[in-house]
Coordinates of C-alpha atoms in Angstrom, one line a residue:
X19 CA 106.3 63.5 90.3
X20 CA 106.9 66.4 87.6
X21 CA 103.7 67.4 87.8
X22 CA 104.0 67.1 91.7
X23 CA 103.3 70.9 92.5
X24 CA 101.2 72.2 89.6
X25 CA 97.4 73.0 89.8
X26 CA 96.0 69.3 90.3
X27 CA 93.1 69.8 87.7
X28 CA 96.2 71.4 84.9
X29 CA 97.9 68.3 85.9
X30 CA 95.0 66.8 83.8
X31 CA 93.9 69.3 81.1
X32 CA 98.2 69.1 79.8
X33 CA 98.7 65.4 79.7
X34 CA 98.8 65.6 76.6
X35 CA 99.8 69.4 75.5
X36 CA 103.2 71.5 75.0
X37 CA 103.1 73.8 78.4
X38 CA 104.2 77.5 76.8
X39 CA 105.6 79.0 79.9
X40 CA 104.2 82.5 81.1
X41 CA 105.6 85.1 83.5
X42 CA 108.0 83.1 86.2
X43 CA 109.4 83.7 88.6
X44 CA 113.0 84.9 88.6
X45 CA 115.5 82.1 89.0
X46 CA 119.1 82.0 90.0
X47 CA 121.8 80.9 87.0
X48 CA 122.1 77.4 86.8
X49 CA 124.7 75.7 88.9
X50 CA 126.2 72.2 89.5
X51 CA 124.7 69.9 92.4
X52 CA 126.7 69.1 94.7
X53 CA 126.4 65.8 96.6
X54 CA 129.6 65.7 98.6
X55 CA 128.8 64.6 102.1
X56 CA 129.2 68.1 104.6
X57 CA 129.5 68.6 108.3
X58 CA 127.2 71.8 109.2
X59 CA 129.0 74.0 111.2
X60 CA 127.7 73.8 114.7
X61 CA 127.9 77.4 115.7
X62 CA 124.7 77.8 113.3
X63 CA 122.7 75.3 114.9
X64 CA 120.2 76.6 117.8
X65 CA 118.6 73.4 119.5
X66 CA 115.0 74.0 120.1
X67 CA 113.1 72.0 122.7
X68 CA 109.0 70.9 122.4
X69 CA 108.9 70.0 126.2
X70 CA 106.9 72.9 126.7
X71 CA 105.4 76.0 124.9
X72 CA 107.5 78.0 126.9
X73 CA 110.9 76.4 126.6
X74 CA 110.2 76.6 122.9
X75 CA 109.5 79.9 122.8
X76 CA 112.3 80.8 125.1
X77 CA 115.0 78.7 122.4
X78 CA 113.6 80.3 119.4
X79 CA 113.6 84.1 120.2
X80 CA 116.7 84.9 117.6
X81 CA 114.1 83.3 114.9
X82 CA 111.1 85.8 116.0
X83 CA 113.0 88.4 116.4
X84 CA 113.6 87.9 112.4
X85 CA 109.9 87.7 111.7
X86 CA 108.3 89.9 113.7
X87 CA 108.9 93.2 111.7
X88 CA 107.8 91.6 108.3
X89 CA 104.6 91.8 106.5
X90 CA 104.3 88.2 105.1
X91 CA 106.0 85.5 106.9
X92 CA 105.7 82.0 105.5
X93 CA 106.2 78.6 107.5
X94 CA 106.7 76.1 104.9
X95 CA 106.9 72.2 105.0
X96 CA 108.6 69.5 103.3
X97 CA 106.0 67.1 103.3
X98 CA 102.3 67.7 103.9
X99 CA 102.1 65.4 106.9
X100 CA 104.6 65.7 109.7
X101 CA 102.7 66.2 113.0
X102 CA 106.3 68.3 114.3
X103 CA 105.6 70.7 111.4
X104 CA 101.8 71.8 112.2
X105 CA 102.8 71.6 115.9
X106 CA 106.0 74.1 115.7
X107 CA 104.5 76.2 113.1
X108 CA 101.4 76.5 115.6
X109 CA 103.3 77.3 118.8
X110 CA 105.3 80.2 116.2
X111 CA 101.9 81.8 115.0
X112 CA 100.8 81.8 118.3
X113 CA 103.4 84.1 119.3
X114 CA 103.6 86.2 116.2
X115 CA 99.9 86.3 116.9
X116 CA 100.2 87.2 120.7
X117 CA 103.2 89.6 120.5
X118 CA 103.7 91.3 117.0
X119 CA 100.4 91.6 115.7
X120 CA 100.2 89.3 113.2
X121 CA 96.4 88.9 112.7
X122 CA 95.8 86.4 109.5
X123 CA 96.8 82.9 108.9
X124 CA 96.5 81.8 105.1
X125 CA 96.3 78.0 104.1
X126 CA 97.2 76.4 101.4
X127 CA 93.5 76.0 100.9
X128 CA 90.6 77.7 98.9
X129 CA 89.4 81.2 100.1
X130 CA 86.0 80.3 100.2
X131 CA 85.8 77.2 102.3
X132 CA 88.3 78.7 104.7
X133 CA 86.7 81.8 105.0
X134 CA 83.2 79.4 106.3
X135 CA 85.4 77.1 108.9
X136 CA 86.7 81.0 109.7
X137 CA 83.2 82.1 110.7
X138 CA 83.1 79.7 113.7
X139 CA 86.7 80.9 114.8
X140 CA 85.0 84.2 115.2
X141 CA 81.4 83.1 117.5
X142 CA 81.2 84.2 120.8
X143 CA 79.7 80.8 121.5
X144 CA 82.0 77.5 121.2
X145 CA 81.3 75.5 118.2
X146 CA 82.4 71.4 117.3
X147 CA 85.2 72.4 114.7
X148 CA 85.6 69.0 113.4
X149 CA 82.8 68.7 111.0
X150 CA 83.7 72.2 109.9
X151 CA 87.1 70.9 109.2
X152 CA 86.0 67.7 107.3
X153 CA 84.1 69.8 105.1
X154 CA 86.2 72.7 104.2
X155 CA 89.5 71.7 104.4
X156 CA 91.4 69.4 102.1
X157 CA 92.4 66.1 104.1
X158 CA 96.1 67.1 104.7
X159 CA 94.7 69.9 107.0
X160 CA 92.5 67.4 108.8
X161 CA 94.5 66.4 112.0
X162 CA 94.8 67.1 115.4
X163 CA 97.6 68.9 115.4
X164 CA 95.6 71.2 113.2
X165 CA 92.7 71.0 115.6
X166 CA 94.7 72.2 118.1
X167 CA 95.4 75.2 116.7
X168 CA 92.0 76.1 115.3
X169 CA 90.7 75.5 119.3
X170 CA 93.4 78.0 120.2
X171 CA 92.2 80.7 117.6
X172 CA 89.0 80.2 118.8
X173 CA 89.3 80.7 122.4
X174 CA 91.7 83.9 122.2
X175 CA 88.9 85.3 120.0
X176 CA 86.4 84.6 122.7
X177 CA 88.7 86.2 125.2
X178 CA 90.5 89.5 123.2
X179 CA 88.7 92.3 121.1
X180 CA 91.3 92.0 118.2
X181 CA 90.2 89.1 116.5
X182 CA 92.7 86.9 114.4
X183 CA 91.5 84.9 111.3
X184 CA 92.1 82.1 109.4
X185 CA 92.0 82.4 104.9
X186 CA 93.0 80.6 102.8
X187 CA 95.3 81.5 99.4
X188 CA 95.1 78.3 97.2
X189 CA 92.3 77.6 94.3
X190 CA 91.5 74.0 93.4
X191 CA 87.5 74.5 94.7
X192 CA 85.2 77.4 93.9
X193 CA 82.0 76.0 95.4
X194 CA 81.9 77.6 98.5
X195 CA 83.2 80.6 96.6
X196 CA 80.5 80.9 94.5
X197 CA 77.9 80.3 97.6
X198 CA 79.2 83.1 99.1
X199 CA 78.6 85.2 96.0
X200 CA 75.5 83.9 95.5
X201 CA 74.3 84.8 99.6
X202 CA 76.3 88.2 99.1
X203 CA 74.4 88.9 96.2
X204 CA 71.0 87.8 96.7
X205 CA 69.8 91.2 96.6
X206 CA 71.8 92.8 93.4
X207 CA 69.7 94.4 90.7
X208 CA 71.8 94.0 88.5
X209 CA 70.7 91.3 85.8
X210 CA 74.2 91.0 84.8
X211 CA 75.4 90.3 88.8
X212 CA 73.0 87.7 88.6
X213 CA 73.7 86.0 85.5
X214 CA 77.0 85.6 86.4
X215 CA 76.2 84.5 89.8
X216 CA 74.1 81.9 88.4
X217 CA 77.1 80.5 85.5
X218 CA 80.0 80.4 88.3
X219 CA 77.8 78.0 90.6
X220 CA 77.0 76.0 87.4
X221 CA 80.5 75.7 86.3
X222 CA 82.4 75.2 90.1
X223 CA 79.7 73.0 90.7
X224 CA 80.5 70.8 87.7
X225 CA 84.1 71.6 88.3
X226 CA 84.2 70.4 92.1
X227 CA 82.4 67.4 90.7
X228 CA 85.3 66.7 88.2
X229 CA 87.8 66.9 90.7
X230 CA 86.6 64.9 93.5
X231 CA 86.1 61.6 90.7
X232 CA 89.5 62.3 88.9
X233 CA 91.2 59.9 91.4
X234 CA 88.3 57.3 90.2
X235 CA 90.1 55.3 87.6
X236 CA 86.8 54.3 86.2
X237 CA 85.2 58.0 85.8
X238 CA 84.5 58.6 81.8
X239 CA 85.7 62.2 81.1
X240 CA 84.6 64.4 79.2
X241 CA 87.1 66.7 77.9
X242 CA 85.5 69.2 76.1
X243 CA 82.2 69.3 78.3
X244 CA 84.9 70.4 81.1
X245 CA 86.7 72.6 79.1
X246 CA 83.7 74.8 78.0
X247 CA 82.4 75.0 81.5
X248 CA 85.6 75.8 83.0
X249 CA 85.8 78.6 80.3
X250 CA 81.9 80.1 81.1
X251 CA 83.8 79.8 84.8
X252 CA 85.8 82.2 84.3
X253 CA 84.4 84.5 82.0
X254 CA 81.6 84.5 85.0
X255 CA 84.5 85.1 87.5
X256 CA 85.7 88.0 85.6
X257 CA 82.3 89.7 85.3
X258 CA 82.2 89.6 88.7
X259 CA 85.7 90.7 89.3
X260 CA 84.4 93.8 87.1
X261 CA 80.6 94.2 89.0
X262 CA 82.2 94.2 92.2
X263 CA 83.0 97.6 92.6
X264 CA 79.7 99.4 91.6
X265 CA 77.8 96.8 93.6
X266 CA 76.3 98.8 97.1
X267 CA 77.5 96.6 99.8
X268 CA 79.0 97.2 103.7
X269 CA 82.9 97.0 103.2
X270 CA 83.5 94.0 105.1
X271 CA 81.0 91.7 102.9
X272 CA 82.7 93.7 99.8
X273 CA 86.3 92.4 100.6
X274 CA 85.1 89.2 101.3
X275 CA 82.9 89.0 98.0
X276 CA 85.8 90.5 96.1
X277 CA 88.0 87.7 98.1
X278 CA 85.7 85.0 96.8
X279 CA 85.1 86.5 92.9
X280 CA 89.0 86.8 92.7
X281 CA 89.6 83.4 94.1
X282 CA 87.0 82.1 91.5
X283 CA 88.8 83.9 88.8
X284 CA 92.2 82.8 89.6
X285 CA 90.9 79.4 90.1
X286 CA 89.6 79.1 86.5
X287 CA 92.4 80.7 84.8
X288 CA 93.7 77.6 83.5
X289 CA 90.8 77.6 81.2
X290 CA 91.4 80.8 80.1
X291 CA 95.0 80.6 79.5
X292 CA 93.9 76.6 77.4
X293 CA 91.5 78.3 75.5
X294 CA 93.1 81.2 74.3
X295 CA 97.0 80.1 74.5
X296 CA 97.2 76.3 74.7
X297 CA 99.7 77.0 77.9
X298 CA 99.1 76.4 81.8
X299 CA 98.4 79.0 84.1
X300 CA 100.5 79.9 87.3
X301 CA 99.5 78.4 90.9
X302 CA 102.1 79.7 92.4
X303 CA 101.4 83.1 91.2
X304 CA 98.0 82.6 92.0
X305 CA 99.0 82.0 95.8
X306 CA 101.3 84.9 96.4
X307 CA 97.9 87.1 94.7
X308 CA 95.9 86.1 97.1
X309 CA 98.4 86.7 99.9
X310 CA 98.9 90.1 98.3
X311 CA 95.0 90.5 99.1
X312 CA 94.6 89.4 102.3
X313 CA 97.7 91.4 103.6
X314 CA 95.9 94.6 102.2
X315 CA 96.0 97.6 104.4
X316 CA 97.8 97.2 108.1
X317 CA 97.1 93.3 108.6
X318 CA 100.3 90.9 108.9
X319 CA 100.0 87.6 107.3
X320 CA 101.3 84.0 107.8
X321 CA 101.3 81.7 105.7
X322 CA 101.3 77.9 105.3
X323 CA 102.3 76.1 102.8
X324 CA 104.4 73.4 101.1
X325 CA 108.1 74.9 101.4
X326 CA 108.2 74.5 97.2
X327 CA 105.7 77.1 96.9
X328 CA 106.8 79.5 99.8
X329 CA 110.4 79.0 98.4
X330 CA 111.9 81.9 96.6
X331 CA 113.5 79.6 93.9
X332 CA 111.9 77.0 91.3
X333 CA 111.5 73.7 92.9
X334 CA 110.5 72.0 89.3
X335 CA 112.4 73.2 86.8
X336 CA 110.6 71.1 84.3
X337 CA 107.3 72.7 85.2
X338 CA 108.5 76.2 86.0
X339 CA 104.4 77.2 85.7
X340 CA 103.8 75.5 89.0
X341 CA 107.5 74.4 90.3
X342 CA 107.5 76.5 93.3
X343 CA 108.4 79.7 93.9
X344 CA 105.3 81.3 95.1
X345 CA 108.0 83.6 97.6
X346 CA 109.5 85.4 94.6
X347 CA 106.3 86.9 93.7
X348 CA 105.4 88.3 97.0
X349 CA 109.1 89.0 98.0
X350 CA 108.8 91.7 94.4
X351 CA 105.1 92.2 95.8
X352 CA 106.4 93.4 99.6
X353 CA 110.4 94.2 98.8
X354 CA 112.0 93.4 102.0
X355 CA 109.2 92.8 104.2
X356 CA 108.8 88.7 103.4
X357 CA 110.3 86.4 105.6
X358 CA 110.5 82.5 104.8
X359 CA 110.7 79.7 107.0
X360 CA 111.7 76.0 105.9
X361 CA 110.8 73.1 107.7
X362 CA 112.2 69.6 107.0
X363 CA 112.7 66.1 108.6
X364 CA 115.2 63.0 108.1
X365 CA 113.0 60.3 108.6
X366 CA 110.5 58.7 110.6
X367 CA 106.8 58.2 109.2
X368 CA 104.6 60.6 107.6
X369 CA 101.0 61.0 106.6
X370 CA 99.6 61.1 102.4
X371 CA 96.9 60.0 100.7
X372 CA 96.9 57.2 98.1
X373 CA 94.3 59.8 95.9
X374 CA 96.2 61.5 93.2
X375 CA 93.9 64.8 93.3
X376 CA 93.1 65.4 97.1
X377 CA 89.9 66.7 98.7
X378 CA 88.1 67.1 101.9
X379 CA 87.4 63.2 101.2
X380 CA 90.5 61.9 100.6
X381 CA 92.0 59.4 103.1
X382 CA 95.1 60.2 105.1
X383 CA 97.3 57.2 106.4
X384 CA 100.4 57.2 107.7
X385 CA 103.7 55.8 106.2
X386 CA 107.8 55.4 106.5
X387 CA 109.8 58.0 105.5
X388 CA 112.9 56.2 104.8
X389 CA 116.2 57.5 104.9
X390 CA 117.5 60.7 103.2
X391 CA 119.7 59.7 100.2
X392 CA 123.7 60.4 100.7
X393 CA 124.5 64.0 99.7
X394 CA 120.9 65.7 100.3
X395 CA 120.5 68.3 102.8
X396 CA 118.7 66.2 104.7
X397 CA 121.4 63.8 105.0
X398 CA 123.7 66.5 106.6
X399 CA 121.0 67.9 108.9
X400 CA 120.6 64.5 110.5
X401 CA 124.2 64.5 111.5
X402 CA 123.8 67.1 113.7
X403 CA 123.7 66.0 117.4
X404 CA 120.6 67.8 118.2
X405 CA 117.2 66.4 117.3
X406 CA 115.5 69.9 116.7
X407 CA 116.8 73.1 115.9
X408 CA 116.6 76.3 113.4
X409 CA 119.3 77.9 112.1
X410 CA 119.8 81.0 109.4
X411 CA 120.5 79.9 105.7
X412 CA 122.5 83.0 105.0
X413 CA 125.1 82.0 107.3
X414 CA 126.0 78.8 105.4
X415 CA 128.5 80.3 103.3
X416 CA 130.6 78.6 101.2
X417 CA 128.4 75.4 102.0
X418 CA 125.8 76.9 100.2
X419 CA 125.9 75.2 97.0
X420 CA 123.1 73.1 95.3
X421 CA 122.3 70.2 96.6
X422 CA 119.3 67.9 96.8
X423 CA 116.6 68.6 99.2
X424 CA 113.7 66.7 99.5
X425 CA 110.4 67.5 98.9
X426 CA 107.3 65.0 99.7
X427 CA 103.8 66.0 98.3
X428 CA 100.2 64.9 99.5
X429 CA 100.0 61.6 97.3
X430 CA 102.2 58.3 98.3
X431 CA 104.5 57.8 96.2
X432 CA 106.4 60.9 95.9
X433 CA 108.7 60.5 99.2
X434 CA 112.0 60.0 97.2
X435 CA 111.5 63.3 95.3
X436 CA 115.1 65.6 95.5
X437 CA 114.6 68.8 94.2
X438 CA 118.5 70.6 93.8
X439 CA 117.9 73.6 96.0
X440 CA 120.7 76.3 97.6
X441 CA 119.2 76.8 101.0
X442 CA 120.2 80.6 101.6
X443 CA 118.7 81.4 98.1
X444 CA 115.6 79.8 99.0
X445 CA 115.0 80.4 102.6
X446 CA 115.4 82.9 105.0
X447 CA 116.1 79.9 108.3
X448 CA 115.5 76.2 108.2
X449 CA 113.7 74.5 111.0
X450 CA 115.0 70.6 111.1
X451 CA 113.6 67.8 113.0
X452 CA 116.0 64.5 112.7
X453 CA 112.3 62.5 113.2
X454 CA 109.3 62.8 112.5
X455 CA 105.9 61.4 113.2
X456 CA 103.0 60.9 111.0
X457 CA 100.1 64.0 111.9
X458 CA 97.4 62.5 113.9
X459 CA 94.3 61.5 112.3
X460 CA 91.2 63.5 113.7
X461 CA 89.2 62.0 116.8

């Protein structure tokens, strides 16, 4: 579990090296946990209903009302697989969506692939989004719940002129980046456009390969065969990155090309930063700079992700390259215009995979989620008689110590991981349901 939030494929280039830390994000001083058992004050607690889309909206007006003037707002989730977290989190972009212009939902997925499943959100003609969804989404995405909100997205685009699109701001595949490159740039003169055209899909095609066998306990690796491609990766990436700008293309293909190269390059910075520095690169910086480019000029982003990486504190202080903390970068990149939401369960069951590194192909299952342990967050937000409701971190006052909060990752085995978290430092509100149910598998 300490390498629980990091880049999967760093996860296996440092078994064995001394991580150097780069940039981080800033981190409050140190303070002692505290696991004394607390009683939330029940004048913060708003009860939510899910009888309805509008009696939810109705309850949880005070929590928009937070959100809608911000630039970013992120809806996190304390495990990957809670079919109350993709349904609430759907019904609250679809009104951010609907009533405050918010026009862009980033995943916790690549750029590339997202930016294909995308293109059918956007056809005038309905199209079967499930095989889009096996292909270019990683497997936690892969539910109906998620389905359900893709449908959405796709008939208001059929119905309104302002359309509103699905990205994607994480980098564990560059195939489908690198297609898109190679489509966009079919027609370059430029020998050097080309060449590098030709290394990226090379090396994310070797890459992608390598990632989909590393849960195969009997795949032979070979280290430095992965590390030199990797590096040509992103020394290609880079180029690009470079090229872009004197390439002649219509602006729309040019921001999604330059969305693609600088996806690519992020994506292979671990090589990079092995090669040259023996040290790990920064997913979670790498996420908040590719929210920073999709929330370019007047659009207004949402984003979803794990609530360790929208978090404005280090989840994992022992890996504080990839611990969390993705919303300190882009709360310094938009001051005062990022707004974080946490969501969290007590128990129930819960959907992973048994994969270590997971892909589109990875098999979701569901499981128990026992118990929270005494003292947690968790444990205290059960108490409370309602089964759902939000309420605003800042208002905990002196109950806002440290204290351990859970957070469950993709891969079984990680549901009993407490990470010592003070709420109001993390998160702007806290959405809580007492139990949850496992996300539904696609049909």
């Amino acid at each position: 579990m300490k390498t629980f939030f990091r880049s999967l494929l760093a996860s296996a280039l440092f078994t064995t090296a001394t991580l150097t830390a780069q940039a981080q994000p800033s981190s409050p001083a140190a303070t002692p946990t505290d696991t004394a058992r607390i009683t939330l004050d029940p004048r913060l607690i708003n009860p939510v209903s899910m009888q309805s889309f509008e009696a939810f909206r109705t309850a949880v007006q005070p929590l928009v009302k937070q959100m809608a003037g911000k630039k970013v707002v992120a809806m996190g989730e304390s495990t990957h697989g809670t079919a109350e977290f993709y349904k609430l989190r759907f019904w609250l972009t679809r009104i951010l969506m609907e009533e405050y212009g918010f026009d862009r939902l980033g995943l916790e997925n690549t750029y590339g692939d997202t930016y294909l499943l995308n293109q059918a959100l956007q056809q005038r003609t309905t199209t079967d989004l499930k095989p889009l969804m096996q292909k270019h989404l990683i497997s936690m995405w892969q539910n109906q719940e998620m389905a359900e909100l893709l449908t959405w997205m796709q008939a208001r685009n059929r119905a309104q002129r302002r359309q509103v699109e699905l990205t994607g701001i994480d980098i564990m595949f560059a195939t489908a980046d690198a297609q898109l490159l190679q489509q966009g740039l079919a027609k370059a003169k430029n020998p050097e456009v080309q060449a590098a055209v030709a290394q990226l899909l090379k090396s994310a095609a070797y890459n992608d390969n390598y990632y989909y066998k590393m849960s195969d306990k009997t795949f032979k690796r070979n280290r430095a065969e992965w590390l030199s491609t990797g590096y040509a990766g992103y020394l290609a990436a880079e180029k690009l990155v470079q090229l872009l700008p004197t390439t002649k293309l219509p602006r729309k293909q040019r921001e999604v090309l330059a969305g693609a190269a600088k996806n690519a390059h992020l994506g292979f910075d671990v090589f990079y930063q092995y090669e040259k520095f023996k040290r790990n690169s920064s997913r979670d910086s790498a996420f908040a700079e590719m929210t920073k480019f999709i929330a370019s000029g007047n659009h207004k982003v949402i984003i979803w992700a794990h609530d360790a990486h929208v978090g404005r504190t280090v989840a994992a202080t022992d890996d504080r390259s990839n611990g969390g903390g993705t919303g300190d970068y882009i709360e310094r990149m938009f001051p005062g215009q990022y707004f974080v939401l946490a969501t969290a369960t007590g128990a129930g069951t819960f959907a992973a995979t048994k994969d270590v590194f997971i892909s589109p192909a990875s098999i979701m299952a569901s499981y128990p989620l026992s118990a929270p342990k005494a003292g947690s967050w968790e444990a205290a937000m059960s108490q409370v008689s309602s089964p759902l409701y939000f309420f605003d971190t800042h208002q905990l006052g002196a109950q806002d110590l440290k204290r351990p909060h859970r957070l469950v990752g993709q891969t079984l085995g990680g549901e009993d991981y407490y990470a010592d978290t003070q709420l109001g430092a993390t998160y702007d509100a806290m959405l809580f349901v007492r139990q949850g149910t496992a996300a539904t598998p696609l049909r």
